[in-house]
Tab-separated table of C-alpha atoms in Angstrom:
chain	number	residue	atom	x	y	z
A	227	UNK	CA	12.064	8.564	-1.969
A	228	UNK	CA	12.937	5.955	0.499
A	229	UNK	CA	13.753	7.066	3.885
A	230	UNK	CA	16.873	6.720	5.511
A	231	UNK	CA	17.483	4.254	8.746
A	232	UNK	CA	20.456	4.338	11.389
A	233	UNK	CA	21.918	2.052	12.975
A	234	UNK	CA	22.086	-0.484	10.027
A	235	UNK	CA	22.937	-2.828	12.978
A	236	UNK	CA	22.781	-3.380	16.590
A	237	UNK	CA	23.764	-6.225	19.076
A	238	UNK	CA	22.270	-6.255	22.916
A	239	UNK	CA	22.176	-8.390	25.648
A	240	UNK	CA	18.967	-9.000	27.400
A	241	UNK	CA	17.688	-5.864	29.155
A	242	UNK	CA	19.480	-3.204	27.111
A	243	UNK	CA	17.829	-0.823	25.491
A	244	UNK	CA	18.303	0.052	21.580
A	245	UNK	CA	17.024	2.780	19.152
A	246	UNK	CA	16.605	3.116	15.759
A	247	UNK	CA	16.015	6.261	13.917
A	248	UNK	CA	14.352	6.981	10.294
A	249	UNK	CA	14.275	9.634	8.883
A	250	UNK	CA	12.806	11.292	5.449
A	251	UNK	CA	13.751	14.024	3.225
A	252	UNK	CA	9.808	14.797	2.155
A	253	UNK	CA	6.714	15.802	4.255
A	254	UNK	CA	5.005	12.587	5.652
A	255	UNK	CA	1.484	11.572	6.551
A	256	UNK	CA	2.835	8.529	8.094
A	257	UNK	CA	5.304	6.374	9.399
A	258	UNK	CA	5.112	2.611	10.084
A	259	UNK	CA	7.357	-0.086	11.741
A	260	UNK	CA	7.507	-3.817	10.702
A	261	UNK	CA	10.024	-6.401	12.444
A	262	UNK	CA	10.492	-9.468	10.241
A	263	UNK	CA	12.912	-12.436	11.331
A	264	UNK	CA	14.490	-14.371	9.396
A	265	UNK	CA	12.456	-16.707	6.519
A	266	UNK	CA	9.530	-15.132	7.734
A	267	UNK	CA	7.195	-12.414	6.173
A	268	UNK	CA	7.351	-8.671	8.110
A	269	UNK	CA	5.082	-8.205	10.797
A	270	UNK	CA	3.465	-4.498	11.773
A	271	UNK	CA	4.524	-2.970	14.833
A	272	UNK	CA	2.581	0.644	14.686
A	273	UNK	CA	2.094	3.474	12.594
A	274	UNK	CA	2.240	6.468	13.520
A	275	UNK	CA	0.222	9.561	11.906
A	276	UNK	CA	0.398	12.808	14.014
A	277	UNK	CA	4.159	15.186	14.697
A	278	UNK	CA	5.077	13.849	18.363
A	279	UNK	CA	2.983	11.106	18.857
A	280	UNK	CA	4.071	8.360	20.593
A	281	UNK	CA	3.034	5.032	20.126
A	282	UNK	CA	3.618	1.295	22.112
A	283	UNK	CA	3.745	-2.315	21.824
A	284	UNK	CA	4.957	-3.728	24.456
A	285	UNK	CA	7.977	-2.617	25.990
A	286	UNK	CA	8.613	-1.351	22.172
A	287	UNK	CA	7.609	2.380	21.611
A	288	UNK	CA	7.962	4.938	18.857
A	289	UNK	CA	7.998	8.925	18.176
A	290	UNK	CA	7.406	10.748	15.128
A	291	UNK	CA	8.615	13.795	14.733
A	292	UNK	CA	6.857	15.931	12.091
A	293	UNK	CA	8.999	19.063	11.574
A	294	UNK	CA	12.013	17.091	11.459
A	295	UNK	CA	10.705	14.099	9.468
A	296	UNK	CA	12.298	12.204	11.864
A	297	UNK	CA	10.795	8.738	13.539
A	298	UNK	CA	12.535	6.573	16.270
A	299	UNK	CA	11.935	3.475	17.352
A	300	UNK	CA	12.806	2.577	21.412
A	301	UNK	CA	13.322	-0.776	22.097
A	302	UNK	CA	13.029	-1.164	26.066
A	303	UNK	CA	14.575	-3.648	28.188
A	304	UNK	CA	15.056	-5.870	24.892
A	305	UNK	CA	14.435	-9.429	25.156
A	306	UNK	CA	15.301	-12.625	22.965
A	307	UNK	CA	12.103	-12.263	21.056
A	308	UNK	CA	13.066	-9.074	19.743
A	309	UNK	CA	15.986	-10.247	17.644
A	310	UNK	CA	15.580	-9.605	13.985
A	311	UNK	CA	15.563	-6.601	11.093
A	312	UNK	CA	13.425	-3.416	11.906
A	313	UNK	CA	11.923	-1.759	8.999
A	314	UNK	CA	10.439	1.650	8.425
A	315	UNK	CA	7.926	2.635	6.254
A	316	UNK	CA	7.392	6.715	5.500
A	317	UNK	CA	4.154	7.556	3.519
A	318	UNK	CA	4.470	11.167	2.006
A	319	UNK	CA	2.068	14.074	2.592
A	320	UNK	CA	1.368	14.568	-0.942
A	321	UNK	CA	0.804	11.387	-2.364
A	322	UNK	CA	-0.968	8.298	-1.052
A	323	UNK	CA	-0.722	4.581	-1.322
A	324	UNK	CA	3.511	4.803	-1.867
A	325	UNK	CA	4.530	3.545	0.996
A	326	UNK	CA	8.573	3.028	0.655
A	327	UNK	CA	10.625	1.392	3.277
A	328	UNK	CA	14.281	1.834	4.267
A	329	UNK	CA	17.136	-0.818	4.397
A	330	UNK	CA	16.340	-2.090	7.711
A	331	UNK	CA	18.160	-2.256	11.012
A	332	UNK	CA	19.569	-5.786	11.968
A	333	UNK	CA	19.069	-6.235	15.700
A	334	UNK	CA	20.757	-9.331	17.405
A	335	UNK	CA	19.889	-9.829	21.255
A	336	UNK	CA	21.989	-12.302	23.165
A	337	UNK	CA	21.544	-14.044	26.612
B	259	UNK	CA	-1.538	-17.078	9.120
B	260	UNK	CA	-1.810	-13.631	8.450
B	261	UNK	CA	-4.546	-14.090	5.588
B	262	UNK	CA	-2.584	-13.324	3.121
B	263	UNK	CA	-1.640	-16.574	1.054
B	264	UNK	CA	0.711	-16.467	-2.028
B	265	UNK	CA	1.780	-19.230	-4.464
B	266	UNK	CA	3.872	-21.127	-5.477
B	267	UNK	CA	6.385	-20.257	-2.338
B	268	UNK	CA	8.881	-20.899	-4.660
B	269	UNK	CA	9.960	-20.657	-8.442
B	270	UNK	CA	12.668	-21.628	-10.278
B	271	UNK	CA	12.283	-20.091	-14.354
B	272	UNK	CA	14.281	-19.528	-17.315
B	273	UNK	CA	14.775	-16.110	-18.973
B	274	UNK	CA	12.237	-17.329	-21.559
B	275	UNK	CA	9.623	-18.521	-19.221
B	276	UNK	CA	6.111	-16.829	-18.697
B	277	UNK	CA	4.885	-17.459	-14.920
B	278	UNK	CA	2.375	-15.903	-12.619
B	279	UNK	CA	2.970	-15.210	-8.984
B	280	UNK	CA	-0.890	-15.437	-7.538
B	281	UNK	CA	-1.586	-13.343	-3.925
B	282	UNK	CA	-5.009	-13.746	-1.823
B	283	UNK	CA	-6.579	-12.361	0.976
B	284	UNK	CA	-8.791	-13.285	3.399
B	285	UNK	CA	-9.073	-9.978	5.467
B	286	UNK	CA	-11.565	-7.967	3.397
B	287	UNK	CA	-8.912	-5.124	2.770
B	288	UNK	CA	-9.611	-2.721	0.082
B	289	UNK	CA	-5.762	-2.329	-1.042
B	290	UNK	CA	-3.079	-4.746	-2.137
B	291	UNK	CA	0.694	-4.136	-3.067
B	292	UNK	CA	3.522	-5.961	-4.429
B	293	UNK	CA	7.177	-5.453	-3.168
B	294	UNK	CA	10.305	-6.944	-4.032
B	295	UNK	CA	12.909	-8.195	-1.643
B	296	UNK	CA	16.502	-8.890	-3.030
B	297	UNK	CA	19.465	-8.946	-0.586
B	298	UNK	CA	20.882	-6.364	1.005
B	299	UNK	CA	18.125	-3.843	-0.353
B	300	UNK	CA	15.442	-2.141	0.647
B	301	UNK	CA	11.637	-3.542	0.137
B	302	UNK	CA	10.595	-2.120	-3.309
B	303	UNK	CA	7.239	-0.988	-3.610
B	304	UNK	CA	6.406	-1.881	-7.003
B	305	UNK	CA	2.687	-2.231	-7.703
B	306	UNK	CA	-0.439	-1.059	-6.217
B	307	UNK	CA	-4.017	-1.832	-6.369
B	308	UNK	CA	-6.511	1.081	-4.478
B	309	UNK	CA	-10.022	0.314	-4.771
B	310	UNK	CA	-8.894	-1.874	-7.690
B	311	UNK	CA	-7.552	0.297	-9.475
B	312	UNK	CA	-3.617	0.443	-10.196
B	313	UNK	CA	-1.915	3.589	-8.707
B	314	UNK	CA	1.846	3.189	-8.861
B	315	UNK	CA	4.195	1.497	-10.785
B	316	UNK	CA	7.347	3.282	-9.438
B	317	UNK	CA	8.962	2.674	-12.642
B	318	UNK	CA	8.582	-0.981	-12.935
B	319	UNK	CA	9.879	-2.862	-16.113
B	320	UNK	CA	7.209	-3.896	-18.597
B	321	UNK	CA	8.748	-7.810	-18.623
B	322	UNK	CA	6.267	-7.544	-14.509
B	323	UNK	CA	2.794	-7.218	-15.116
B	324	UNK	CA	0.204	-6.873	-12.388
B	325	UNK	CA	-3.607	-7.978	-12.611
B	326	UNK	CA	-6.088	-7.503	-9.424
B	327	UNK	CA	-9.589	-9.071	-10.969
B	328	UNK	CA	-10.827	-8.596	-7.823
B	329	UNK	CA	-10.316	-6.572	-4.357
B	330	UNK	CA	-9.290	-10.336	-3.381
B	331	UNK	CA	-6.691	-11.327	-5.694
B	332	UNK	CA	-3.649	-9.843	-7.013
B	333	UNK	CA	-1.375	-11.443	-9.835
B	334	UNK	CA	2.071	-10.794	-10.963
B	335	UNK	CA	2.791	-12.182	-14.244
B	336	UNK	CA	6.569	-12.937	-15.112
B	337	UNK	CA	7.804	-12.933	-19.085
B	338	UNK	CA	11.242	-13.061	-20.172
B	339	UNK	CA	12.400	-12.137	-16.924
B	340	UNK	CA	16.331	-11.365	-15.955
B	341	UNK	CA	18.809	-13.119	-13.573
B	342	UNK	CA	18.919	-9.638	-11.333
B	343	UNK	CA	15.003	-10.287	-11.164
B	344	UNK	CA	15.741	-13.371	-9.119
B	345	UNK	CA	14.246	-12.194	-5.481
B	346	UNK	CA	11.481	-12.534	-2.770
B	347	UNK	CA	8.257	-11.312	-3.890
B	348	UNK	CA	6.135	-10.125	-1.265
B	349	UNK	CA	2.158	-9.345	-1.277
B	350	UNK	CA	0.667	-7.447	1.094
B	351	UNK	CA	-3.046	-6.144	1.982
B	352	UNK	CA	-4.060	-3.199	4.151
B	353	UNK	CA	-7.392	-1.138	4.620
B	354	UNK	CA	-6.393	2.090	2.882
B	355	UNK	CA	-8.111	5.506	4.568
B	356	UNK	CA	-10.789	7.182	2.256
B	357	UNK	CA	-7.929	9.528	1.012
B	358	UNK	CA	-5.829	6.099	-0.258
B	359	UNK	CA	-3.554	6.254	2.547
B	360	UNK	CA	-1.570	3.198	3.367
B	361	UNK	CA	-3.221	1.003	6.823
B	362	UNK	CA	-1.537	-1.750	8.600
B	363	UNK	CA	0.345	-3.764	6.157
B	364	UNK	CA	-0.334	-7.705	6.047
B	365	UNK	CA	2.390	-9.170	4.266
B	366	UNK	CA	2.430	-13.413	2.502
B	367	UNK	CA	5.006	-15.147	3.157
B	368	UNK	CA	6.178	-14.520	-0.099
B	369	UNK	CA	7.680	-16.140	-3.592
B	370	UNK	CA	11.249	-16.810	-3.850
B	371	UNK	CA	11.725	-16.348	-7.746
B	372	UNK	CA	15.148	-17.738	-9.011
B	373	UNK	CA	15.757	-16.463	-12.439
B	374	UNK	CA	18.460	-18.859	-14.769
Protein backbone atom coordinates (compact mmCIF):
# COMPACT_ATOMS: atom_id res chain seq x y z
CA UNK A 1 0.00 0.00 0.00
CA UNK A 2 1.65 3.15 -1.00
CA UNK A 3 1.52 5.93 1.38
CA UNK A 4 -0.09 9.04 0.88
CA UNK A 5 1.93 12.60 0.49
CA UNK A 6 0.52 16.30 0.93
CA UNK A 7 1.25 19.00 -0.50
CA UNK A 8 1.60 17.52 -4.08
CA UNK A 9 3.27 20.96 -4.61
CA UNK A 10 4.90 23.85 -3.06
CA UNK A 11 6.61 27.14 -4.27
CA UNK A 12 9.01 29.31 -1.72
CA UNK A 13 11.20 31.99 -1.87
CA UNK A 14 14.54 31.74 -0.28
CA UNK A 15 14.29 31.49 3.52
CA UNK A 16 10.75 30.15 3.85
CA UNK A 17 10.09 27.28 5.40
CA UNK A 18 7.95 24.25 3.82
CA UNK A 19 6.55 20.87 5.07
CA UNK A 20 5.55 17.90 3.67
CA UNK A 21 3.59 15.24 5.31
CA UNK A 22 3.23 11.28 4.52
CA UNK A 23 1.31 9.38 5.83
CA UNK A 24 0.33 5.42 5.80
CA UNK A 25 -2.68 3.43 6.38
CA UNK A 26 -0.51 0.18 7.79
CA UNK A 27 1.94 -0.20 10.77
CA UNK A 28 5.52 0.85 9.64
CA UNK A 29 9.04 -0.13 10.57
CA UNK A 30 10.27 2.69 8.58
CA UNK A 31 10.08 5.70 6.75
CA UNK A 32 12.60 7.20 4.29
CA UNK A 33 13.00 10.51 2.31
CA UNK A 34 14.68 10.85 -1.17
CA UNK A 35 14.84 14.35 -3.11
CA UNK A 36 15.52 13.77 -6.81
CA UNK A 37 15.75 16.81 -9.36
CA UNK A 38 15.04 16.74 -12.44
CA UNK A 39 16.95 14.03 -15.06
CA UNK A 40 18.65 12.89 -12.17
CA UNK A 41 18.33 9.60 -10.09
CA UNK A 42 16.72 10.13 -6.23
CA UNK A 43 19.04 10.82 -3.64
CA UNK A 44 18.46 9.62 0.30
CA UNK A 45 17.80 12.16 2.73
CA UNK A 46 17.15 9.93 6.12
CA UNK A 47 15.20 7.22 7.35
CA UNK A 48 13.69 7.17 10.10
CA UNK A 49 12.90 3.91 12.33
CA UNK A 50 11.61 4.72 15.89
CA UNK A 51 7.65 6.68 16.76
CA UNK A 52 8.94 10.43 17.36
CA UNK A 53 12.24 10.42 16.25
CA UNK A 54 13.57 13.17 14.68
CA UNK A 55 16.09 13.17 12.24
CA UNK A 56 18.44 16.11 10.22
CA UNK A 57 20.32 16.98 7.24
CA UNK A 58 21.08 20.11 7.13
CA UNK A 59 18.69 22.68 7.74
CA UNK A 60 16.22 19.70 6.46
CA UNK A 61 14.66 17.64 9.38
CA UNK A 62 12.02 14.96 9.76
CA UNK A 63 9.49 13.32 12.45
CA UNK A 64 7.89 10.09 12.44
CA UNK A 65 5.11 9.59 14.14
CA UNK A 66 4.34 5.94 15.00
CA UNK A 67 0.77 5.85 16.38
CA UNK A 68 -0.41 8.00 13.74
CA UNK A 69 1.63 6.57 10.84
CA UNK A 70 2.31 9.87 10.10
CA UNK A 71 5.97 11.32 8.85
CA UNK A 72 6.80 15.04 8.03
CA UNK A 73 9.38 16.43 6.43
CA UNK A 74 10.58 20.33 7.60
CA UNK A 75 12.33 22.11 5.21
CA UNK A 76 14.08 25.15 7.13
CA UNK A 77 15.04 28.37 5.80
CA UNK A 78 14.86 26.71 2.17
CA UNK A 79 17.45 27.58 -0.21
CA UNK A 80 17.90 27.27 -4.14
CA UNK A 81 19.47 23.89 -3.76
CA UNK A 82 16.49 22.50 -2.35
CA UNK A 83 14.28 22.83 -5.39
CA UNK A 84 13.01 19.57 -6.71
CA UNK A 85 10.35 16.45 -5.93
CA UNK A 86 10.40 14.98 -2.30
CA UNK A 87 9.62 11.40 -2.05
CA UNK A 88 8.60 9.16 0.79
CA UNK A 89 9.21 5.78 1.28
CA UNK A 90 7.03 3.73 4.20
CA UNK A 91 8.33 0.14 4.93
CA UNK A 92 5.53 -1.89 6.79
CA UNK A 93 5.87 -3.60 10.18
CA UNK A 94 4.94 -6.89 8.92
CA UNK A 95 6.72 -7.40 5.92
CA UNK A 96 10.25 -6.49 4.86
CA UNK A 97 12.10 -5.51 1.77
CA UNK A 98 8.61 -3.63 0.16
CA UNK A 99 9.51 -0.47 0.37
CA UNK A 100 6.65 1.67 -1.63
CA UNK A 101 6.91 5.33 -2.22
CA UNK A 102 4.24 8.01 -2.63
CA UNK A 103 3.65 10.46 -5.61
CA UNK A 104 6.07 12.96 -4.54
CA UNK A 105 5.89 16.60 -3.54
CA UNK A 106 7.16 19.14 -6.25
CA UNK A 107 9.02 21.89 -4.43
CA UNK A 108 10.09 25.04 -6.49
CA UNK A 109 12.30 27.70 -4.52
CA UNK A 110 12.76 31.07 -6.14
CA UNK A 111 15.23 34.00 -5.48
CA UNK B 1 28.53 8.34 -9.04
CA UNK B 2 26.55 6.69 -6.65
CA UNK B 3 27.92 3.06 -7.57
CA UNK B 4 25.19 2.02 -8.98
CA UNK B 5 25.66 1.86 -12.92
CA UNK B 6 22.82 0.74 -15.31
CA UNK B 7 22.79 0.23 -19.11
CA UNK B 8 21.97 1.15 -21.84
CA UNK B 9 20.62 4.75 -20.38
CA UNK B 10 18.34 4.52 -22.99
CA UNK B 11 16.15 2.11 -25.20
CA UNK B 12 14.06 2.46 -27.88
CA UNK B 13 12.13 -1.36 -28.73
CA UNK B 14 9.33 -2.71 -30.58
CA UNK B 15 6.45 -4.70 -29.01
CA UNK B 16 8.21 -7.79 -30.43
CA UNK B 17 11.62 -7.09 -29.19
CA UNK B 18 13.47 -9.12 -26.37
CA UNK B 19 15.99 -6.69 -24.41
CA UNK B 20 17.75 -6.74 -21.11
CA UNK B 21 18.11 -3.77 -18.84
CA UNK B 22 21.61 -4.74 -16.89
CA UNK B 23 22.13 -2.91 -13.11
CA UNK B 24 25.63 -3.07 -11.09
CA UNK B 25 26.94 -2.16 -7.98
CA UNK B 26 29.93 -1.25 -6.63
CA UNK B 27 28.93 -0.74 -2.88
CA UNK B 28 28.97 -4.31 -1.56
CA UNK B 29 25.15 -4.13 -0.64
CA UNK B 30 23.41 -7.30 0.02
CA UNK B 31 19.92 -6.14 -1.63
CA UNK B 32 18.93 -4.80 -5.01
CA UNK B 33 15.44 -3.59 -6.37
CA UNK B 34 13.91 -2.55 -9.49
CA UNK B 35 11.29 0.33 -9.71
CA UNK B 36 9.50 1.83 -12.42
CA UNK B 37 9.05 5.50 -13.02
CA UNK B 38 6.29 6.62 -15.56
CA UNK B 39 4.90 10.20 -15.34
CA UNK B 40 2.89 11.50 -13.00
CA UNK B 41 3.07 8.18 -10.81
CA UNK B 42 4.44 6.97 -8.03
CA UNK B 43 7.93 4.85 -8.04
CA UNK B 44 6.77 1.18 -8.42
CA UNK B 45 8.54 -1.25 -6.53
CA UNK B 46 8.56 -4.11 -8.74
CA UNK B 47 11.32 -6.63 -8.07
CA UNK B 48 13.49 -7.55 -5.28
CA UNK B 49 16.57 -9.45 -4.70
CA UNK B 50 17.40 -10.20 -0.57
CA UNK B 51 20.38 -12.17 -0.09
CA UNK B 52 19.82 -13.19 -3.72
CA UNK B 53 16.99 -14.45 -3.48
CA UNK B 54 13.71 -12.86 -5.13
CA UNK B 55 11.12 -11.64 -2.51
CA UNK B 56 8.47 -9.55 -4.22
CA UNK B 57 7.04 -9.25 -7.38
CA UNK B 58 4.10 -6.95 -6.39
CA UNK B 59 2.18 -8.37 -9.14
CA UNK B 60 4.45 -7.77 -11.97
CA UNK B 61 3.50 -8.98 -15.57
CA UNK B 62 5.28 -12.12 -16.75
CA UNK B 63 6.35 -10.16 -20.32
CA UNK B 64 9.42 -8.42 -17.05
CA UNK B 65 11.65 -10.92 -15.90
CA UNK B 66 14.30 -10.34 -13.27
CA UNK B 67 17.72 -12.33 -12.90
CA UNK B 68 20.36 -11.37 -9.97
CA UNK B 69 23.38 -14.08 -10.77
CA UNK B 70 25.07 -12.46 -8.29
CA UNK B 71 24.68 -10.05 -5.06
CA UNK B 72 26.38 -7.65 -7.80
CA UNK B 73 24.23 -7.71 -10.71
CA UNK B 74 20.66 -7.46 -11.34
CA UNK B 75 18.94 -7.94 -14.87
CA UNK B 76 15.60 -7.07 -16.18
CA UNK B 77 14.77 -8.83 -19.25
CA UNK B 78 12.08 -7.18 -21.63
CA UNK B 79 9.84 -9.59 -24.18
CA UNK B 80 6.97 -8.48 -26.06
CA UNK B 81 6.64 -5.56 -24.02
CA UNK B 82 3.57 -2.83 -24.29
CA UNK B 83 3.50 0.91 -25.24
CA UNK B 84 2.16 1.72 -21.41
CA UNK B 85 5.53 -0.15 -20.44
CA UNK B 86 7.42 2.73 -21.98
CA UNK B 87 9.07 4.40 -18.61
CA UNK B 88 12.23 5.06 -16.46
CA UNK B 89 13.59 2.04 -14.98
CA UNK B 90 15.37 2.56 -11.92
CA UNK B 91 17.91 0.11 -9.93
CA UNK B 92 18.72 0.58 -6.68
CA UNK B 93 21.06 -1.17 -3.90
CA UNK B 94 20.86 -0.89 -0.12
CA UNK B 95 22.34 -2.97 2.88
CA UNK B 96 19.17 -4.69 4.09
CA UNK B 97 19.06 -5.31 8.22
CA UNK B 98 19.35 -9.08 9.22
CA UNK B 99 15.45 -9.12 9.35
CA UNK B 100 15.42 -7.96 5.30
CA UNK B 101 14.54 -4.55 6.12
CA UNK B 102 15.07 -1.93 3.51
CA UNK B 103 18.71 0.46 4.24
CA UNK B 104 19.60 3.57 2.48
CA UNK B 105 18.53 3.29 -1.04
CA UNK B 106 21.26 3.95 -3.89
CA UNK B 107 19.46 4.50 -6.92
CA UNK B 108 21.27 4.36 -11.14
CA UNK B 109 20.55 6.80 -13.03
CA UNK B 110 18.23 4.74 -14.70
CA UNK B 111 16.88 3.32 -18.34
CA UNK B 112 14.49 5.31 -20.24
CA UNK B 113 12.59 2.41 -22.13
CA UNK B 114 10.39 3.73 -25.08
CA UNK B 115 8.07 1.04 -26.14
CA UNK B 116 6.64 1.41 -30.18
Amino acid sequence: QQPVQSPQAVILREGEDAVINCSSSKALYSVHWYRQKHGEAPVFLMILLKGGEQKGHDKISASFNEKKQQSSLYLTASQLSYSGTYFCGTEPGDSWGKLQFGAGTQVVVTP
Amino acid sequence: ETGVTQTPRHLVMGMTNKKSLKCEQHLGHNAMYWYKQSAKKPLELMFVYNFKEQTENNSVPSRFSPECPNSSHLFLHLHTLQPEDSALYLCASSQATLGGHTGELFFGEGSRLTVL
